[in-house]
CSV table of C-alpha atoms in Angstrom, one decimal:
chain,number,residue,atom,x,y,z
A,1,MET,CA,-0.2,-0.2,-0.3
A,2,PHE,CA,2.6,2.4,1.1
A,3,CYS,CA,4.6,1.5,-2.4
A,4,ARG,CA,1.1,2.5,-4.2
A,5,LEU,CA,0.9,6.1,-2.6
A,6,LEU,CA,4.4,7.1,-3.5
A,7,PRO,CA,3.4,7.9,-7.5
A,8,ALA,CA,0.5,10.4,-6.1
A,9,ALA,CA,2.9,12.2,-3.2
A,10,ALA,CA,5.3,12.5,-5.9
A,11,LEU,CA,2.5,14.2,-7.9
A,12,VAL,CA,1.4,16.2,-5.0
A,13,VAL,CA,5.0,17.8,-4.9
A,14,LEU,CA,5.7,18.3,-8.6
A,15,GLY,CA,2.4,19.8,-9.2
A,16,GLY,CA,4.3,23.5,-7.4
A,17,CYS,CA,6.8,23.1,-10.6
A,18,MET,CA,3.9,24.0,-12.8
A,19,GLU,CA,4.3,27.5,-13.2
A,20,MET,CA,8.1,27.1,-13.8
A,21,ASP,CA,9.7,28.4,-17.2
A,22,SER,CA,11.1,25.8,-19.1
A,23,GLU,CA,14.7,27.7,-17.4
A,24,ALA,CA,13.6,27.2,-14.4
A,25,ILE,CA,12.9,23.2,-14.9
A,26,GLN,CA,16.1,22.9,-16.7
A,27,SER,CA,18.1,24.4,-13.6
A,28,ARG,CA,16.1,22.2,-11.0
A,29,LEU,CA,17.1,19.5,-13.0
A,30,LYS,CA,20.8,19.9,-12.4
A,31,LEU,CA,20.3,20.2,-8.8
A,32,PRO,CA,20.5,16.9,-6.5
A,33,PHE,CA,17.7,14.9,-5.9
A,34,GLY,CA,18.1,16.1,-2.2
A,35,GLN,CA,18.0,20.0,-2.6
A,36,GLU,CA,15.4,19.4,-6.1
A,37,GLN,CA,12.7,18.3,-4.3
A,38,GLU,CA,13.3,21.1,-1.5
A,39,GLN,CA,13.0,23.9,-3.7
A,40,VAL,CA,10.2,23.0,-5.4
A,41,SER,CA,8.4,22.2,-2.1
A,42,GLN,CA,9.7,25.9,-1.1
A,43,GLY,CA,8.0,27.3,-4.6
A,44,ALA,CA,5.0,25.7,-4.6
A,45,SER,CA,4.4,27.1,-0.5
A,46,SER,CA,5.3,30.4,-1.8
A,47,PHE,CA,3.1,30.2,-4.7
A,48,VAL,CA,0.4,29.0,-2.6
A,49,GLN,CA,0.5,32.0,-0.4
A,50,GLU,CA,0.6,34.5,-3.0
A,51,ASP,CA,-2.1,33.0,-4.6
A,52,ARG,CA,-4.5,32.9,-1.9
A,53,SER,CA,-3.7,36.7,-1.1
A,54,ASP,CA,-7.0,38.5,-1.1
A,55,GLY,CA,-5.2,42.0,-2.4
A,56,SER,CA,-6.5,43.9,-5.2
A,57,GLU,CA,-6.0,47.3,-7.0
A,58,ILE,CA,-9.7,47.1,-8.1
A,59,PHE,CA,-11.4,46.2,-4.9
A,60,ASP,CA,-9.3,48.8,-2.8
A,61,THR,CA,-10.4,51.5,-5.5
A,62,LEU,CA,-14.4,50.7,-5.0
A,63,LEU,CA,-13.8,50.7,-1.3
A,64,ALA,CA,-11.9,53.7,-1.1
A,65,ARG,CA,-15.0,55.6,-2.7
A,66,ARG,CA,-16.8,58.2,-0.1
A,67,THR,CA,-20.4,59.4,-1.0
A,68,VAL,CA,-20.6,63.0,-1.9
A,69,ILE,CA,-24.0,63.0,0.1
A,70,PRO,CA,-24.2,64.9,3.7
A,71,GLU,CA,-25.0,61.7,6.0
A,72,ASP,CA,-27.4,64.3,7.7
A,73,SER,CA,-29.2,65.5,4.6
A,74,THR,CA,-32.8,63.8,3.1
A,75,LEU,CA,-31.1,62.3,0.3
A,76,SER,CA,-28.5,60.5,2.4
A,77,HIS,CA,-31.8,59.2,4.0
A,78,VAL,CA,-32.9,58.2,0.4
A,79,ALA,CA,-29.9,56.4,-0.4
A,80,ASP,CA,-29.9,54.5,2.5
A,81,ILE,CA,-33.5,53.2,1.9
A,82,ALA,CA,-32.6,52.7,-1.1
A,83,LEU,CA,-29.5,50.2,-0.8
A,84,ALA,CA,-31.2,48.2,1.9
A,85,SER,CA,-34.1,47.6,-0.2
A,86,GLY,CA,-31.8,46.4,-3.3
A,87,ALA,CA,-31.7,43.2,-4.3
A,88,ARG,CA,-30.1,43.3,-7.8
A,89,ALA,CA,-29.1,40.7,-10.0
A,90,SER,CA,-25.4,41.8,-10.2
A,91,GLU,CA,-25.0,40.6,-6.1
A,92,ALA,CA,-25.4,36.9,-7.5
A,93,GLU,CA,-23.0,37.7,-10.1
A,94,LEU,CA,-20.2,38.4,-7.8
A,95,ARG,CA,-21.4,35.8,-5.4
A,96,THR,CA,-20.8,33.1,-8.3
A,97,ALA,CA,-18.0,34.8,-9.9
A,98,LYS,CA,-16.3,34.5,-6.5
A,99,LEU,CA,-17.0,30.9,-5.6
A,100,ARG,CA,-15.1,30.7,-9.1
A,101,ALA,CA,-12.3,31.9,-8.4
A,102,GLU,CA,-12.1,30.0,-4.9
A,103,ALA,CA,-12.7,26.8,-6.7
A,104,GLU,CA,-9.7,27.9,-9.3
A,105,ASP,CA,-7.5,28.8,-6.3
A,106,LYS,CA,-6.7,25.2,-5.9
A,107,ASN,CA,-6.3,24.2,-9.9
A,108,TRP,CA,-2.9,23.3,-9.4
A,109,LEU,CA,-3.1,20.6,-7.4
A,110,PRO,CA,-3.4,17.0,-8.8
A,111,THR,CA,-6.6,15.9,-10.0
A,112,LEU,CA,-8.2,12.6,-9.2
A,113,GLU,CA,-10.2,9.8,-11.8
A,114,PRO,CA,-12.2,6.6,-10.6
A,115,THR,CA,-12.0,3.8,-13.3
A,116,VAL,CA,-13.5,0.9,-14.3
A,117,SER,CA,-12.8,-1.9,-16.8
A,118,LEU,CA,-13.8,-5.4,-17.7
A,119,THR,CA,-11.5,-8.0,-18.0
A,120,SER,CA,-11.6,-10.7,-20.9
A,121,LEU,CA,-12.5,-13.2,-17.7
A,122,GLY,CA,-15.6,-10.9,-16.7
A,123,ASP,CA,-14.2,-9.1,-13.7
A,124,VAL,CA,-14.4,-5.7,-12.7
A,125,VAL,CA,-11.6,-3.9,-11.9
A,126,THR,CA,-11.8,-0.6,-10.6
A,127,GLY,CA,-8.7,2.2,-9.4
A,128,LEU,CA,-7.8,5.8,-9.5
A,129,ILE,CA,-5.7,7.9,-11.6
A,130,VAL,CA,-3.9,10.8,-10.2
A,131,GLU,CA,-3.0,13.2,-12.8
A,132,ALA,CA,-1.2,16.6,-12.5
A,133,VAL,CA,0.6,18.9,-14.7
A,134,LEU,CA,3.8,19.7,-14.8
A,135,TYR,CA,4.7,22.4,-17.2
A,136,ASP,CA,1.9,24.1,-18.8
A,137,HIS,CA,3.3,27.5,-19.9
A,138,GLY,CA,1.8,29.3,-17.4
A,139,ARG,CA,-2.4,28.4,-18.3
A,140,LYS,CA,-3.4,27.1,-14.5
A,141,LYS,CA,-2.0,30.4,-13.4
A,142,ALA,CA,-3.8,32.4,-16.2
A,143,GLU,CA,-7.0,30.7,-15.5
A,144,ARG,CA,-6.4,31.8,-11.9
A,145,GLU,CA,-6.0,35.3,-12.8
A,146,TYR,CA,-9.0,35.0,-14.9
A,147,ALA,CA,-11.4,33.7,-12.1
A,148,ALA,CA,-10.0,36.9,-10.1
A,149,SER,CA,-10.4,39.0,-13.1
A,150,ASP,CA,-13.9,37.6,-13.3
A,151,VAL,CA,-14.7,38.9,-9.3
A,152,GLU,CA,-13.2,42.1,-9.7
A,153,VAL,CA,-15.5,42.8,-13.3
A,154,ALA,CA,-18.5,41.5,-11.4
A,155,ALA,CA,-17.5,43.8,-8.1
A,156,VAL,CA,-17.7,47.0,-10.1
A,157,THR,CA,-20.8,45.9,-11.7
A,158,LEU,CA,-22.3,45.5,-8.9
A,159,SER,CA,-21.0,49.0,-7.7
A,160,GLN,CA,-22.3,50.1,-10.9
A,161,ASP,CA,-25.5,48.8,-10.5
A,162,MET,CA,-26.0,50.1,-6.9
A,163,ASN,CA,-25.3,53.8,-7.9
A,164,GLU,CA,-27.6,53.4,-10.5
A,165,ARG,CA,-30.2,52.5,-7.8
A,166,VAL,CA,-29.2,55.2,-5.5
A,167,PHE,CA,-29.1,57.8,-8.7
A,168,THR,CA,-32.9,56.2,-9.6
A,169,ALA,CA,-34.5,57.1,-6.3
A,170,GLN,CA,-32.8,60.6,-5.7
A,171,THR,CA,-34.0,61.6,-9.0
A,172,LEU,CA,-37.3,60.5,-8.4
A,173,PHE,CA,-37.3,62.3,-4.7
A,174,VAL,CA,-35.7,65.3,-6.4
A,175,GLU,CA,-38.6,65.6,-8.9
A,176,ALA,CA,-41.1,65.5,-6.4
A,177,VAL,CA,-40.0,68.1,-4.4
A,178,LYS,CA,-39.3,70.7,-7.3
A,179,SER,CA,-43.1,69.5,-8.5
A,180,GLN,CA,-44.3,70.2,-5.1
A,181,HIS,CA,-42.2,73.5,-4.8
A,182,LYS,CA,-43.7,74.3,-8.8
A,183,ALA,CA,-47.3,73.6,-7.5
A,184,ALA,CA,-47.1,75.8,-4.6
A,185,LEU,CA,-45.8,78.5,-6.1
A,186,ALA,CA,-48.8,78.2,-8.7
A,187,ASP,CA,-51.1,78.0,-5.7
A,188,ARG,CA,-50.1,81.3,-4.4
A,189,ALA,CA,-50.2,82.9,-8.1
A,190,LEU,CA,-53.7,82.1,-8.3
A,191,ALA,CA,-54.7,83.4,-4.7
A,192,GLN,CA,-53.3,86.4,-6.3
A,193,MET,CA,-55.2,86.1,-9.8
A,194,GLU,CA,-58.4,86.1,-7.4
A,195,ARG,CA,-57.4,88.6,-6.1
A,196,PHE,CA,-56.9,90.9,-9.3
A,197,ARG,CA,-60.2,89.0,-10.7
A,198,LYS,CA,-62.2,90.8,-7.7
A,199,ILE,CA,-61.1,94.0,-8.9
A,200,VAL,CA,-61.5,93.4,-12.4
A,201,SER,CA,-64.6,92.2,-11.9
A,202,GLY,CA,-65.8,94.9,-9.5
A,203,ARG,CA,-64.7,97.6,-12.6
A,204,VAL,CA,-66.8,95.7,-15.2
A,205,ASP,CA,-69.9,95.6,-12.9
A,206,GLY,CA,-69.4,99.8,-12.4
A,207,GLY,CA,-68.5,99.8,-16.2
A,208,VAL,CA,-65.0,101.0,-15.8
A,209,SER,CA,-64.0,98.0,-17.5
A,210,ASP,CA,-65.2,95.2,-20.3
A,211,LYS,CA,-65.8,91.5,-20.0
A,212,GLY,CA,-62.9,91.1,-22.6
A,213,ASP,CA,-60.4,92.0,-19.3
A,214,LEU,CA,-61.9,89.7,-17.1
A,215,ARG,CA,-61.7,87.1,-19.4
A,216,MET,CA,-57.9,87.8,-20.1
A,217,VAL,CA,-57.6,87.3,-16.0
A,218,ASP,CA,-59.3,84.6,-16.2
A,219,THR,CA,-56.9,82.7,-19.3
A,220,ARG,CA,-54.1,83.8,-17.0
A,221,SER,CA,-55.5,82.2,-13.9
A,222,SER,CA,-56.6,79.0,-16.2
A,223,SER,CA,-52.6,78.8,-17.3
A,224,LEU,CA,-51.8,78.6,-13.9
A,225,ARG,CA,-54.2,76.1,-12.3
A,226,THR,CA,-52.6,73.5,-15.4
A,227,GLN,CA,-49.6,74.5,-14.6
A,228,ARG,CA,-50.3,73.5,-10.8
A,229,ASP,CA,-52.6,70.4,-11.3
A,230,THR,CA,-49.6,68.7,-13.9
A,231,ALA,CA,-47.2,69.7,-11.4
A,232,ARG,CA,-48.9,68.1,-8.6
A,233,GLU,CA,-49.7,64.9,-10.6
A,234,ALA,CA,-46.0,64.4,-11.4
A,235,ALA,CA,-44.9,64.8,-7.6
A,236,GLN,CA,-47.6,62.3,-6.6
A,237,THR,CA,-46.5,59.8,-9.5
A,238,ALA,CA,-42.7,60.2,-8.8
A,239,LEU,CA,-43.1,59.7,-5.4
A,240,SER,CA,-45.6,56.3,-6.0
A,241,GLU,CA,-42.7,55.2,-8.1
A,242,LEU,CA,-40.4,56.0,-5.4
A,243,SER,CA,-42.5,54.1,-2.8
A,244,ALA,CA,-42.9,51.2,-5.1
A,245,MET,CA,-39.3,50.9,-5.9
A,246,THR,CA,-38.2,51.0,-2.0
A,247,GLY,CA,-41.3,49.9,-0.1
A,248,THR,CA,-41.3,52.9,1.9
A,249,SER,CA,-43.6,56.0,1.7
A,250,PHE,CA,-41.6,59.6,2.0
A,251,GLN,CA,-42.8,63.0,2.8
A,252,THR,CA,-41.1,65.9,1.0
A,253,ALA,CA,-42.8,68.7,3.2
A,254,ASP,CA,-39.5,68.8,5.2
A,255,VAL,CA,-36.8,68.2,2.4
A,256,GLY,CA,-34.0,69.4,4.8
A,257,GLN,CA,-30.7,69.6,3.1
A,258,LEU,CA,-30.5,68.4,-0.7
A,259,GLY,CA,-26.8,69.7,-1.6
A,260,ILE,CA,-24.1,67.6,-2.3
A,261,SER,CA,-20.6,68.0,-1.5
A,262,ALA,CA,-17.6,68.5,-3.7
A,263,LEU,CA,-16.5,65.7,-6.1
A,264,PRO,CA,-13.0,64.8,-5.8
A,265,GLU,CA,-11.0,64.0,-8.7
A,266,VAL,CA,-11.4,60.4,-9.0
A,267,GLU,CA,-11.4,57.6,-11.6
A,268,ALA,CA,-15.2,57.0,-13.1
A,269,LEU,CA,-16.8,53.3,-12.6
A,270,ALA,CA,-16.7,52.6,-16.4
A,271,VAL,CA,-12.8,53.0,-16.0
A,272,ILE,CA,-12.8,51.1,-13.7
A,273,LYS,CA,-14.6,47.9,-14.9
A,274,ALA,CA,-12.4,48.3,-18.4
A,275,LYS,CA,-9.3,48.0,-16.6
A,276,ALA,CA,-11.0,44.5,-14.5
A,277,GLU,CA,-12.5,43.4,-18.3
A,278,SER,CA,-8.9,44.4,-19.4
A,279,GLY,CA,-7.2,41.9,-17.1
A,280,ARG,CA,-9.6,39.3,-17.7
A,281,ASN,CA,-9.4,39.7,-21.6
A,282,ILE,CA,-5.7,39.2,-21.5
A,283,ALA,CA,-5.8,36.5,-19.0
A,284,ARG,CA,-8.1,35.1,-21.1
A,285,ALA,CA,-6.0,35.3,-24.0
A,286,LYS,CA,-3.0,33.6,-21.4
A,287,VAL,CA,-4.8,30.3,-21.1
A,288,GLU,CA,-6.1,30.5,-25.1
A,289,ARG,CA,-2.1,31.0,-25.9
A,290,ALA,CA,-1.1,27.9,-23.6
A,291,GLY,CA,-3.7,25.7,-25.1
A,292,GLN,CA,-1.6,26.3,-27.9
A,293,LEU,CA,1.1,24.7,-27.2
A,294,PRO,CA,2.3,21.3,-25.6
A,295,GLY,CA,2.6,20.5,-21.9
A,296,ILE,CA,4.0,17.8,-19.5
A,297,GLY,CA,1.6,16.1,-17.4
A,298,ALA,CA,2.1,13.5,-15.6
A,299,VAL,CA,0.0,10.2,-14.4
A,300,ALA,CA,0.1,7.8,-11.8
A,301,SER,CA,-2.2,4.7,-11.2
A,302,GLY,CA,-1.8,1.3,-9.6
A,303,GLY,CA,1.8,1.7,-8.5
A,304,SER,CA,3.1,2.8,-11.3
A,305,ALA,CA,3.8,6.6,-12.8
A,306,ALA,CA,4.8,8.4,-16.4
A,307,LEU,CA,5.2,11.7,-17.9
A,308,GLN,CA,3.0,12.0,-20.5
A,309,LEU,CA,2.4,15.5,-23.1
A,310,VAL,CA,-0.4,17.3,-23.2
A,311,SER,CA,-2.0,19.5,-25.7
A,312,GLU,CA,-5.2,20.2,-26.5
A,313,THR,CA,-4.8,21.9,-30.2
A,314,GLY,CA,-1.8,20.0,-31.3
A,315,ILE,CA,0.8,22.2,-33.2
A,316,GLY,CA,0.0,22.8,-37.2
A,317,PHE,CA,0.6,25.1,-39.8
A,318,GLY,CA,-1.4,27.7,-38.3
A,319,THR,CA,-0.5,27.8,-35.0
A,320,ALA,CA,1.6,30.3,-35.5
A,321,ALA,CA,-1.3,32.7,-36.6
A,322,ARG,CA,-3.2,31.8,-34.0
A,323,ILE,CA,-1.0,32.9,-31.6
A,324,LYS,CA,-0.4,36.0,-32.9
A,325,ALA,CA,-4.1,36.6,-33.3
A,326,ILE,CA,-4.2,35.6,-29.5
A,327,GLU,CA,-1.7,38.0,-28.5
A,328,SER,CA,-3.0,40.9,-30.8
A,329,THR,CA,-6.3,40.9,-28.0
A,330,LYS,CA,-4.2,41.8,-25.6
A,331,GLU,CA,-3.2,45.3,-27.3
A,332,THR,CA,-6.8,45.7,-27.9
A,333,ALA,CA,-7.9,45.0,-24.0
A,334,LEU,CA,-5.4,48.0,-23.3
A,335,LEU,CA,-6.7,50.2,-26.0
A,336,GLN,CA,-10.4,49.3,-24.5
A,337,VAL,CA,-8.9,50.7,-21.4
A,338,ASP,CA,-8.0,54.3,-23.3
A,339,GLU,CA,-11.1,54.4,-25.1
A,340,ALA,CA,-13.2,54.1,-22.1
A,341,ARG,CA,-10.9,57.0,-20.1
A,342,GLU,CA,-11.1,58.9,-23.3
A,343,ASP,CA,-15.1,58.9,-23.2
A,344,SER,CA,-15.4,58.9,-19.1
A,345,ALA,CA,-13.7,62.4,-19.4
A,346,ARG,CA,-16.1,63.6,-22.4
A,347,SER,CA,-18.8,62.7,-20.8
A,348,ARG,CA,-17.6,64.4,-17.0
A,349,SER,CA,-16.4,67.5,-19.5
A,350,ARG,CA,-19.8,67.6,-20.7
A,351,LEU,CA,-22.1,67.0,-17.4
A,352,GLN,CA,-19.6,70.0,-15.8
A,353,ASN,CA,-20.4,72.4,-18.8
A,354,ARG,CA,-23.9,71.8,-18.0
A,355,ILE,CA,-23.6,72.8,-14.6
A,356,GLU,CA,-22.7,75.7,-14.9
A,357,SER,CA,-24.9,76.4,-17.3
A,358,LEU,CA,-27.7,75.4,-15.1
A,359,LYS,CA,-26.3,77.8,-12.5
A,360,ARG,CA,-25.9,80.6,-14.8
A,361,GLN,CA,-29.5,80.1,-16.0
A,362,GLN,CA,-30.9,79.8,-12.3
A,363,ALA,CA,-29.2,82.9,-11.1
A,364,GLU,CA,-30.2,85.1,-14.4
A,365,ALA,CA,-34.2,84.1,-13.8
A,366,GLU,CA,-33.8,84.9,-10.2
A,367,MET,CA,-32.5,87.8,-11.0
A,368,LEU,CA,-35.6,88.3,-13.3
A,369,ALA,CA,-38.0,87.1,-10.8
A,370,ARG,CA,-36.4,89.7,-8.2
A,371,GLU,CA,-36.4,92.5,-10.9
A,372,GLY,CA,-39.9,91.0,-11.9
A,373,LYS,CA,-41.1,91.3,-7.8
A,374,GLU,CA,-39.7,95.1,-7.8
A,375,THR,CA,-41.5,96.3,-10.5
A,376,TYR,CA,-44.9,94.5,-10.0
A,377,ARG,CA,-44.9,96.5,-7.2
A,378,LEU,CA,-44.1,99.3,-8.8
A,379,PHE,CA,-46.8,99.2,-11.1
A,380,GLU,CA,-49.4,97.9,-8.2
A,381,ALA,CA,-48.7,101.1,-6.3
A,382,GLN,CA,-49.0,103.1,-10.1
A,383,PHE,CA,-52.6,101.1,-10.8
A,384,ARG,CA,-54.1,102.3,-7.0
A,385,ALA,CA,-52.9,105.7,-8.3
A,386,GLY,CA,-54.5,105.7,-11.5
A,387,GLN,CA,-51.7,105.6,-13.4
A,388,ARG,CA,-51.7,101.9,-14.8
A,389,SER,CA,-54.3,99.5,-16.2
A,390,VAL,CA,-55.5,96.4,-13.9
A,391,LEU,CA,-54.0,94.0,-17.5
A,392,GLU,CA,-50.7,95.7,-16.9
A,393,VAL,CA,-50.2,94.6,-13.2
A,394,VAL,CA,-51.9,91.3,-14.2
A,395,ASP,CA,-49.2,90.9,-16.9
A,396,ILE,CA,-46.0,92.2,-15.2
A,397,TYR,CA,-46.9,89.7,-12.3
A,398,GLU,CA,-47.3,86.8,-14.4
A,399,GLN,CA,-44.2,87.4,-15.6
A,400,SER,CA,-42.6,87.3,-12.6
A,401,ILE,CA,-44.0,84.5,-11.4
A,402,GLN,CA,-42.8,81.8,-14.9
A,403,ARG,CA,-39.3,83.9,-13.9
A,404,GLU,CA,-39.4,81.9,-10.4
A,405,MET,CA,-40.9,78.8,-12.1
A,406,GLU,CA,-37.6,78.9,-14.1
A,407,GLY,CA,-35.6,79.5,-11.6
A,408,LEU,CA,-36.8,76.5,-9.7
A,409,ASN,CA,-36.4,74.3,-12.7
A,410,ALA,CA,-32.6,75.3,-13.1
A,411,LYS,CA,-32.1,74.7,-9.0
A,412,TYR,CA,-33.2,71.4,-9.5
A,413,ASP,CA,-32.2,70.2,-12.6
A,414,THR,CA,-28.2,71.5,-11.2
A,415,LEU,CA,-28.8,69.6,-8.9
A,416,LEU,CA,-30.0,66.7,-10.5
A,417,ALA,CA,-26.7,66.6,-13.2
A,418,GLU,CA,-24.3,66.8,-10.2
A,419,LEU,CA,-26.0,63.8,-9.0
A,420,GLN,CA,-25.7,62.2,-12.3
A,421,LEU,CA,-21.8,63.1,-12.2
A,422,ALA,CA,-21.6,61.7,-8.8
A,423,ARG,CA,-23.3,57.9,-10.1
A,424,ASP,CA,-20.9,58.2,-13.2
A,425,LEU,CA,-17.7,58.4,-10.2
A,426,GLY,CA,-19.5,56.2,-7.9
A,427,LEU,CA,-19.8,58.6,-5.2
A,428,LEU,CA,-23.5,58.1,-4.6
A,429,ALA,CA,-23.0,55.5,-1.7
A,430,ASN,CA,-19.5,54.3,0.1
A,431,GLY,CA,-18.1,51.3,-1.4
A,432,ASP,CA,-18.0,49.3,2.5
A,433,ALA,CA,-21.8,49.6,2.2
A,434,ILE,CA,-22.0,48.4,-1.2
C-alpha cells in the first residue's frame, strides 16, 4: 500500500512546479535530488501563499469610494433606503464569480479520476488515476488570474448597479420636491390672481372695464391652474414610483438639505470596469495561448507513474498565426481602457459644462424674478394711483411668477446633473456599504 501511495505523493510535490518556465525546470534538473525536492516544495508553498492573497487594486479603489451626499441630508436617507431595499442580480453574479475564483484557486493540485474496466474473464477492475500538470506554459496560473479578474468585473458591475439604483431613487425624490415647489408657487399665484379677478369684476360691474379684461384674467388663471395640477400629478407620480421601488413612503414636506459636497478627482466606474475587463481578457488570452502549445503532465495509477505530453490543439501550420491573433487581443484590451478613459473624460466635461450653464440660468432667472417683483410692486402702486391698468399689473405679475418657475427648474436640474456626475464616479454610496 505504501508503495502505491508514492506516485501520488510525488505528483503532489511536482504539481508545484507547473508555473515554472523551461529555464527554471532545466536549472532544477541540474540540482541534487534532495536539494531539488526542497526547492520545489518551497516554491509551491510560496506560490500558494501568493495566490491566496486577497489584495486587489480594483477592490481597494471601490472600497475607498466615499459618498458626496452629506450624512444628515434627506438625500442620504433616500440613498440608505435604496441600498437596503435593493436586491440586484449583480450581487448574485458577484457571489458566483467569487465561488468560481475559489474553485480555481486549487487548480494547481493533482486531480483524481476513478476508472472502471471489464477484463476478458468478466471481472470488474476499479482504480484511481492521479494526474498532475508539471508544465503548462502558465495556463493554470492564467486561469486563476481570469477567475480573479472575473470577480473584479462583477464587483465593479455591482457598484455601478447600486449607484444607479441610488441615483434613480434620488432623482425621483428630487423631481417630487421640484414639482411640489412649483405647485406651491402656482397656488400662491392663483390666490393673487383671484384678488385681481375681484378687482376687474368690480370694475366690469361698475362699467369701468369690459368683460374682455375679465376674460383675460381668467385665461391667465386657467394657465396657472394647469401648471399647478400638472406639477401635483408629477410629484404624486414620482413619489408613487419611489414607494414602489423602495417599499417606503416618503414625505417631502420637510426636504431638509438637498445639496451635495464637492466632487473629488477620481476615476469613473466605467474606467475601472474597463481595467477589470482588460485584465480578464488578457488572462483569457494567456489561457488560449497556453492551449496552443504542448505541456508536460504526469499520471500515476496502480503503483506506477509516467510522464506524458499534454496538448489540446496540437501544433500545425496555423499555430503561429493563432498565437499572433491571441497576442493581439492583449493590445486590444489595453486600447479599450484608453477608450473608456476618453469617453469618461468627455462625459464629465459635458456634465460639468451643463452644471455651470444651469447655475448661470438659475442666477439669471432669480435676478429676473426679483426685478419682476420690484416692477410688480411699482405697477401696483401706479395702478392704485390710476396710472396703470389692471391688465398691465396682471401681465407683469405673471411674468415674475414664470421667472420663479424657471429658477426652480434650473435649481433642481443643477442638482440632478450633479447627482448624475456623482453616479458615474461611484460617489452616491460608500464603497464598503455596497
